[in-house]
Short mmCIF file of C-alpha atoms in Angstrom, two decimals:
data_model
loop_
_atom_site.label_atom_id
_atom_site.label_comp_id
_atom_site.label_asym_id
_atom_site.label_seq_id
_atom_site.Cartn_x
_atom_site.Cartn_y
_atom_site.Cartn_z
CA UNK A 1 -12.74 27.31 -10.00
CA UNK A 2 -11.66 30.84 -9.81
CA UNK A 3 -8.22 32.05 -9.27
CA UNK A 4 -9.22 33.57 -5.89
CA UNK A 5 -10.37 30.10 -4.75
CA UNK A 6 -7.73 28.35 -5.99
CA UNK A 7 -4.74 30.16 -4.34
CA UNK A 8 -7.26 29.74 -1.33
CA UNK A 9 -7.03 26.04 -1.58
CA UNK A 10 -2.73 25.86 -2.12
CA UNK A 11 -2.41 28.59 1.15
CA UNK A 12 -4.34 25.88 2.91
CA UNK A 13 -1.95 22.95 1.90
CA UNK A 14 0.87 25.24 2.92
CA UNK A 15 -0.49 26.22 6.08
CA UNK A 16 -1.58 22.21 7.33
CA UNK A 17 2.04 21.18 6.09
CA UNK A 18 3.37 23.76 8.09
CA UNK A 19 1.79 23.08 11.20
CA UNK A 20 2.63 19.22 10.40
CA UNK A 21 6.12 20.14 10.48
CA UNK A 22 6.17 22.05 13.50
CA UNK A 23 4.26 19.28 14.91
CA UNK A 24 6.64 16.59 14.40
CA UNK A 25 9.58 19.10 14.97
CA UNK A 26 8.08 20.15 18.69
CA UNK A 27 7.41 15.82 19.17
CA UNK A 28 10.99 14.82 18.08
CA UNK A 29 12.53 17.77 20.13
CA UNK A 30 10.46 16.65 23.37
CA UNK A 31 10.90 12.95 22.96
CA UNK A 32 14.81 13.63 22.58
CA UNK A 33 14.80 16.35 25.88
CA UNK A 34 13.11 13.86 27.67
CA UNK A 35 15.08 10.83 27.32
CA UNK A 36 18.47 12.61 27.25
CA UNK A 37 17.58 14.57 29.84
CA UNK A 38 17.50 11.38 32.02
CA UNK A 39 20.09 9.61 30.72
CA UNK A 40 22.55 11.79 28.83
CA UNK A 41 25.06 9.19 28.15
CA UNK A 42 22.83 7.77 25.43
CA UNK A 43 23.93 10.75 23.42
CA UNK A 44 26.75 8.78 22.35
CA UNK A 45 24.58 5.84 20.93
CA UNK A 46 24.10 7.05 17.46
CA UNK A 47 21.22 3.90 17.63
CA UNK A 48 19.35 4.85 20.29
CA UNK A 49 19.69 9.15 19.29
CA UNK A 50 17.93 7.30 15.87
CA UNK A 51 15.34 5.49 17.85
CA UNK A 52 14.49 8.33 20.28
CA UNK A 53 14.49 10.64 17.12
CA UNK A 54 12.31 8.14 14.65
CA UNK A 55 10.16 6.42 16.88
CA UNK A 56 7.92 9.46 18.00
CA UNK A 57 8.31 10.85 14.31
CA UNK A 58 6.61 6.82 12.77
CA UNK A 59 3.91 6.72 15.80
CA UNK A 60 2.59 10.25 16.52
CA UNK A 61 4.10 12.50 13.82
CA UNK A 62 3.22 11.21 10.53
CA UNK A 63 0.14 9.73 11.75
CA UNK A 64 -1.03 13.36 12.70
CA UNK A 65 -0.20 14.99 9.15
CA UNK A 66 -1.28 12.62 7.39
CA UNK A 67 -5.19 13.51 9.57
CA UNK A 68 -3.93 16.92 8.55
CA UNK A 69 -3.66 15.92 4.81
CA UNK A 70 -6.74 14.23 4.49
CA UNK A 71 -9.27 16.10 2.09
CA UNK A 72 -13.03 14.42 1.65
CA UNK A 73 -13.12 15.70 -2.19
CA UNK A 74 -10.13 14.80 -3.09
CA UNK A 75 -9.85 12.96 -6.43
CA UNK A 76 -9.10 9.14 -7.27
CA UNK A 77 -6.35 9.12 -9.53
CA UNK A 78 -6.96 5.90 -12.20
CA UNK A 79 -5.18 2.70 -11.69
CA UNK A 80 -2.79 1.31 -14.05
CA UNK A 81 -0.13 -1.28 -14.25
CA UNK A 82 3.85 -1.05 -14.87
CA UNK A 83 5.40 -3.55 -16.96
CA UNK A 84 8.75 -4.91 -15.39
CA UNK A 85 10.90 -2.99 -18.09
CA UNK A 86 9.20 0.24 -17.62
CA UNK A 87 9.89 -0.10 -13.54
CA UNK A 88 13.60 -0.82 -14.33
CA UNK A 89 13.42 1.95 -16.18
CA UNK A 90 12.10 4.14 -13.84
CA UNK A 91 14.17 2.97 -10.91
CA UNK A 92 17.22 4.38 -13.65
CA UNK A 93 15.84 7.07 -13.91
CA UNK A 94 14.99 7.93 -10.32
CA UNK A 95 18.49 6.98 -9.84
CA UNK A 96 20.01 9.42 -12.36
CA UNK A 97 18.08 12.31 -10.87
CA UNK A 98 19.27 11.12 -6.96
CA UNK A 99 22.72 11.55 -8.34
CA UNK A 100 22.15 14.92 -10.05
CA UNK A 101 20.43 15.88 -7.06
CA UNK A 102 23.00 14.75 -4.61
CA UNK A 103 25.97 16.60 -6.89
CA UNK A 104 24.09 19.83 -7.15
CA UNK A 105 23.31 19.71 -2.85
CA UNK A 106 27.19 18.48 -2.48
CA UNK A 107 28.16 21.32 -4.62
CA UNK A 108 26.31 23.87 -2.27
CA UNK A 109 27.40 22.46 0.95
CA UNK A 110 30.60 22.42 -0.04
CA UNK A 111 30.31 26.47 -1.07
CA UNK A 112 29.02 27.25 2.43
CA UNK A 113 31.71 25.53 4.21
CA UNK A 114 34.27 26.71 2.64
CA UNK A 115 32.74 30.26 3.17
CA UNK A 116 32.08 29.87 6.62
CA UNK A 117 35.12 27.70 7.46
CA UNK A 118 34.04 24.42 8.41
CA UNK A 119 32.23 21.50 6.91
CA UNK A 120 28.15 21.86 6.75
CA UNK A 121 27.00 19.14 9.10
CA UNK A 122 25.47 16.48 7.47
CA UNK A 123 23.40 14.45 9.68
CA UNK A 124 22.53 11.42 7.61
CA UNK A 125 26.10 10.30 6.48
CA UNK A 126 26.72 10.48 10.01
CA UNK A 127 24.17 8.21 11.06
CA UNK A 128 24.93 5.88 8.15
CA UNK A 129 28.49 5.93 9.07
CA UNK A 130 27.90 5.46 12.78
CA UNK A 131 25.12 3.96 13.56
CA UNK A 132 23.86 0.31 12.77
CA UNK A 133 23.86 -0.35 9.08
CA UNK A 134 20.44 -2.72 9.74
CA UNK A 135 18.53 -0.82 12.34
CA UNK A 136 19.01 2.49 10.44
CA UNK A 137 17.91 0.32 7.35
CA UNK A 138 14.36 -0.54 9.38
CA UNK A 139 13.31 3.63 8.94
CA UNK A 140 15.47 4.45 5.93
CA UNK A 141 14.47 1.21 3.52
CA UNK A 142 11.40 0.29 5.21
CA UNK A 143 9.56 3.24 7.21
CA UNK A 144 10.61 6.31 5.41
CA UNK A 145 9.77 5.06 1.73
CA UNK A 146 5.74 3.88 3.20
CA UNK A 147 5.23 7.16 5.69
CA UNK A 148 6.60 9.53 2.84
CA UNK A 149 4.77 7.85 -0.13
CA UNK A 150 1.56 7.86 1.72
CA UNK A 151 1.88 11.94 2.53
CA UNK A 152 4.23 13.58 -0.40
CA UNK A 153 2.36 11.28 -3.05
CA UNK A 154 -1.21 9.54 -2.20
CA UNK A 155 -2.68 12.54 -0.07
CA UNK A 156 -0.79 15.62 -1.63
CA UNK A 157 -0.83 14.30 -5.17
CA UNK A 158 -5.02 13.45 -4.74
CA UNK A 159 -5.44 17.06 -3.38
CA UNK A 160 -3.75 18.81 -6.12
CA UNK A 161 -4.02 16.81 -9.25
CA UNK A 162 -7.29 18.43 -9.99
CA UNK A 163 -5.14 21.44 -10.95
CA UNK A 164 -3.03 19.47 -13.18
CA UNK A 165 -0.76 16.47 -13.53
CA UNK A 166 2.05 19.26 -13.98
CA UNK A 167 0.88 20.96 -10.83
CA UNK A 168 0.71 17.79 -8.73
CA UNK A 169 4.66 16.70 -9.81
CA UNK A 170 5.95 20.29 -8.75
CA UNK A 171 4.09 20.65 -5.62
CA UNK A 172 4.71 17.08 -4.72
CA UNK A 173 8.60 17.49 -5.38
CA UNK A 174 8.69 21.11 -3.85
CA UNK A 175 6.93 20.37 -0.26
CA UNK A 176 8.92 17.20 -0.31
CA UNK A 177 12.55 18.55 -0.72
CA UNK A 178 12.02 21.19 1.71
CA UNK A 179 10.53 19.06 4.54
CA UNK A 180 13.78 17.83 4.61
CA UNK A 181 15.03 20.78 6.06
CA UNK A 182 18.76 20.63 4.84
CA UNK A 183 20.53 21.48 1.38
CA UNK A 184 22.23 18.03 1.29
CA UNK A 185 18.94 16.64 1.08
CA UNK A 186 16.57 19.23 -0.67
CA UNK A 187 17.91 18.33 -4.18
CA UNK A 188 17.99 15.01 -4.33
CA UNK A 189 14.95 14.93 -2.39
CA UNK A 190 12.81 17.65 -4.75
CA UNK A 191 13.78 15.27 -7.77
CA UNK A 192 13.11 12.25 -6.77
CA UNK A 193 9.53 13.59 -5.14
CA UNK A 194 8.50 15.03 -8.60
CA UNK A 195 9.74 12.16 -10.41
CA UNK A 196 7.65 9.78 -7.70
CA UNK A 197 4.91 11.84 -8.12
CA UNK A 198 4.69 11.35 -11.96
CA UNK A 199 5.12 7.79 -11.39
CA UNK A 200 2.01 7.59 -9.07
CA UNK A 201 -0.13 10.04 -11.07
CA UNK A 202 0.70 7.87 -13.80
CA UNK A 203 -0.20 4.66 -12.38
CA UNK A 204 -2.56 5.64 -9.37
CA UNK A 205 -0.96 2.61 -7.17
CA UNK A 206 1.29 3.58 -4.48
CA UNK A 207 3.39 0.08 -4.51
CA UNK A 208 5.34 1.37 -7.07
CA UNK A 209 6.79 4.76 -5.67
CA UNK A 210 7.17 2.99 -2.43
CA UNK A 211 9.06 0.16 -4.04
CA UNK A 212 11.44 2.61 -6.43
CA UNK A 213 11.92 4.79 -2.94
CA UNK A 214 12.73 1.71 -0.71
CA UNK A 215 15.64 0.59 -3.68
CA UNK A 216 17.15 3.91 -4.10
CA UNK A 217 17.28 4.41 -0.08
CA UNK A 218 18.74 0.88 0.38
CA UNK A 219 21.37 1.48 -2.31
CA UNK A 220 22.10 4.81 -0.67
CA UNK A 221 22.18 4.22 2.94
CA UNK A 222 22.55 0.34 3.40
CA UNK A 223 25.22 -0.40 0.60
CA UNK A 224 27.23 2.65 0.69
CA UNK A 225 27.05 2.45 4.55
CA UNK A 226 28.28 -0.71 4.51
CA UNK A 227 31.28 0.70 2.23
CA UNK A 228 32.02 3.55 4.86
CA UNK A 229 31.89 0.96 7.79
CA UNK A 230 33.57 -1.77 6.30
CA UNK A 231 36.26 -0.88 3.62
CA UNK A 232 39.41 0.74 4.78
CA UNK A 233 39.49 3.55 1.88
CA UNK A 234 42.81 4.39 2.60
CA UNK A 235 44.12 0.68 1.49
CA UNK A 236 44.85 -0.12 -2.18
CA UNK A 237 42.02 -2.78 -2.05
CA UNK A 238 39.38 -0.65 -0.25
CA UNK A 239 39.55 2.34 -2.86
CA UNK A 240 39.71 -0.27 -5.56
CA UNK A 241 36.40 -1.63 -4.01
CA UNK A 242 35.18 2.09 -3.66
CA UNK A 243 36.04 3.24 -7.20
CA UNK A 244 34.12 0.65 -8.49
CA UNK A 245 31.27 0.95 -6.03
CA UNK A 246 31.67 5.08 -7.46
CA UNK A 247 31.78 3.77 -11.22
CA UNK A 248 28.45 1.22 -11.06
CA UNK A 249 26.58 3.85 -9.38
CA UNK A 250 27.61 6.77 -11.92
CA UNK A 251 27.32 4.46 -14.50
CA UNK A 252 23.16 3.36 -13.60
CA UNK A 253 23.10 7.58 -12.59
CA UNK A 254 24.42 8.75 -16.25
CA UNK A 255 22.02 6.54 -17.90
CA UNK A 256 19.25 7.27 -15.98
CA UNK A 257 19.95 10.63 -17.03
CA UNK A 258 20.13 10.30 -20.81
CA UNK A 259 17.12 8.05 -20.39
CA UNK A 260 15.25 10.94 -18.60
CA UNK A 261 16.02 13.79 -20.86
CA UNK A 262 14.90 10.83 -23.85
CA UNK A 263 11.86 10.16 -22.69
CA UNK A 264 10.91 13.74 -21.75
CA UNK A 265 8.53 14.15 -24.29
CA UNK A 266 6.58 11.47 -23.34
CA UNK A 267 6.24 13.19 -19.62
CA UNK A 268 4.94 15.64 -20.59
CA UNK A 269 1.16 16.59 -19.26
CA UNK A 270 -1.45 16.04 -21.58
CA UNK A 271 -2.77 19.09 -23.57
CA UNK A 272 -4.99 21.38 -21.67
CA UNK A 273 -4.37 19.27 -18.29
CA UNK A 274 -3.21 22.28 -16.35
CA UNK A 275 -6.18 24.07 -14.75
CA UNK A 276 -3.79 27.08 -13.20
CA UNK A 277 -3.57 29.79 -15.78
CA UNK A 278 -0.88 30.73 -18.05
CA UNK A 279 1.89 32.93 -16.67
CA UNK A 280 0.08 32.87 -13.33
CA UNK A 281 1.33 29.41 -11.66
CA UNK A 282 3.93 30.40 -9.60
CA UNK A 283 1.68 33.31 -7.90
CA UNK A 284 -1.16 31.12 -7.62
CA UNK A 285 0.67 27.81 -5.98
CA UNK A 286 3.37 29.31 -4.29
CA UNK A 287 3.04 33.14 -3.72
CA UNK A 288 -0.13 32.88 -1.10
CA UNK A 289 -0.07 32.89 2.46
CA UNK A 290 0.19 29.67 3.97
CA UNK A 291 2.70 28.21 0.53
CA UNK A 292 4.80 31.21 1.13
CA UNK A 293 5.02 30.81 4.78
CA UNK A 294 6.12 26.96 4.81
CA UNK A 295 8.78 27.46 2.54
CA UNK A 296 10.17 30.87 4.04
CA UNK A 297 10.23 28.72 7.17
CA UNK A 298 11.78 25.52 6.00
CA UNK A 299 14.68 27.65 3.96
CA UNK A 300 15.31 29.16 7.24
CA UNK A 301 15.36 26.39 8.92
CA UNK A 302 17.90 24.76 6.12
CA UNK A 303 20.62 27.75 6.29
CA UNK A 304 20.43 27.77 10.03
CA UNK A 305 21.08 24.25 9.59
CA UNK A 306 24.11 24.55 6.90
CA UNK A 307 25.41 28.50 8.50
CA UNK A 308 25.30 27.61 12.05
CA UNK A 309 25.05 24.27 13.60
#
């Protein structure tokens, strides 16, 4: 496939996950006018805001990208199995790269408030902190991990992959970090998507990114909600329980780390995988129309988010 084709092929990814996002943007914005238009005293029900917000995203929004997504050539990646030490493994790994992630995005955030005088709203910590620890759990551990998997790995990762296993994991990591649309988030997230997408291109079954993504968002959201709704951190017991909450999960993040950077090699694409030429990647995947234009938009859409609201 020529070079002309093949940037033809990435503008059209960017373009349908564009109009995906807008899609589910424009549903989530009309479901929440709707509602809170009636009844605007729900506002101050961080569980129904999460309902009225996830609902229409799990019914109508995903289902419609992922029609978007769906390409009739796409290839069938092979199918192979994970031994239980190599998904423990992996899960540390995933970990370690969530926490690098997360500093890197806390880092940033913490830049732009200081800059512009205020903390940069983070909307997941509060709906972990104020919502209900077990209905947020039902999209963050159980919805989010199966919807995401199914779009960011199965349908992207098929599409690309016949560029390259290399060019499947950055793609896969890149759309999925910015569909976020926040810097706390777009880290963490752009790690984890690559490293999720290895796993699957790897392995070809889906029940193991889903499974690593439903344990790092239950660790995340469930357990350390449970710390910031529970534990009085200002009482000698509650930071004792923290700072040892903080020391297991730098401890699994560290070593996921050093495990990573170990096994690096071994990541590595095979020899003559990538079918995007030398020195001309980034111009073919990214710099065309529609790959340009979804992330122009979603980094606009993530300093609105962190400058202004």
């Amino acid at each position: 496939m020529d070079n002309k084709m093949q940037k033809k092929d990435f503008s059209s990814l960017g373009f349908r996950m564009l109009i995906g996002a807008v899609l589910i943007t424009a549903i989530q914005l009309l479901s929440q006018n709707v509602v809170f238009g009636i009844r605007p005293e729900w506002l101050d029900n961080m569980n129904i805001v999460m309902a009225v917000t996830m609902i229409p995203l799990y019914v109508v929004g995903y289902p419609i990208a992922f029609r978007l997504m769906r390409k009739k050539d796409a290839r069938t990646i092979e199918k192979h199995e994970m031994r239980p030490g190599q998904f423990i493994l992996a899960f540390m790994m995933a970990y370690g790269l969530m926490i690098m992630g997360n500093i890197i995005g806390l880092a940033l955030t913490t830049v732009i408030g200081l800059i512009k005088g205020e903390p940069v709203n983070n909307a997941l910590l509060s709906v972990i902190s104020d919502g209900n620890i077990w209905i947020s759990a039902i999209y963050t551990v159980i919805l989010a991990p199966v919807f995401e998997e199914i779009l960011f790995r199965k349908l992207i990762c098929d599409r690309v992959v016949q560029y390259g296993q290399r060019t499947a994991i950055l793609i896969s990591g890149l759309l999925f970090g910015l569909f976020h649309m926040n810097f706390n988030q777009f880290f963490y997230a752009a790690f984890l998507g690559g490293f999720f997408a290895f796993i699957y291109i790897r392995t070809g079954n889906l029940k193991y990114t889903i499974a690593l993504h439903m344990i790092v968002n239950f660790l995340g959201s469930v357990v350390g909600g449970l710390l910031l709704q529970n534990v009085d951190m200002m009482s000698l017991p509650g930071m004792m329980i923290y700072a040892a909450y903080s020391m297991c999960v730098y401890a699994i993040g560290i070593t996921g780390v050093v495990f990573f950077f170990i096994n690096r090699s071994k990541m590595k694409a095979p020899e003559g995988d990538d079918m995007v030429g030398k020195g001309n990647w980034f111009r073919t995947a990214v710099l065309n129309p529609g790959m340009a234009l979804y992330c122009i938009a979603m980094l606009v859409v993530m300093i609105v988010q962190a400058v202004v609201i």
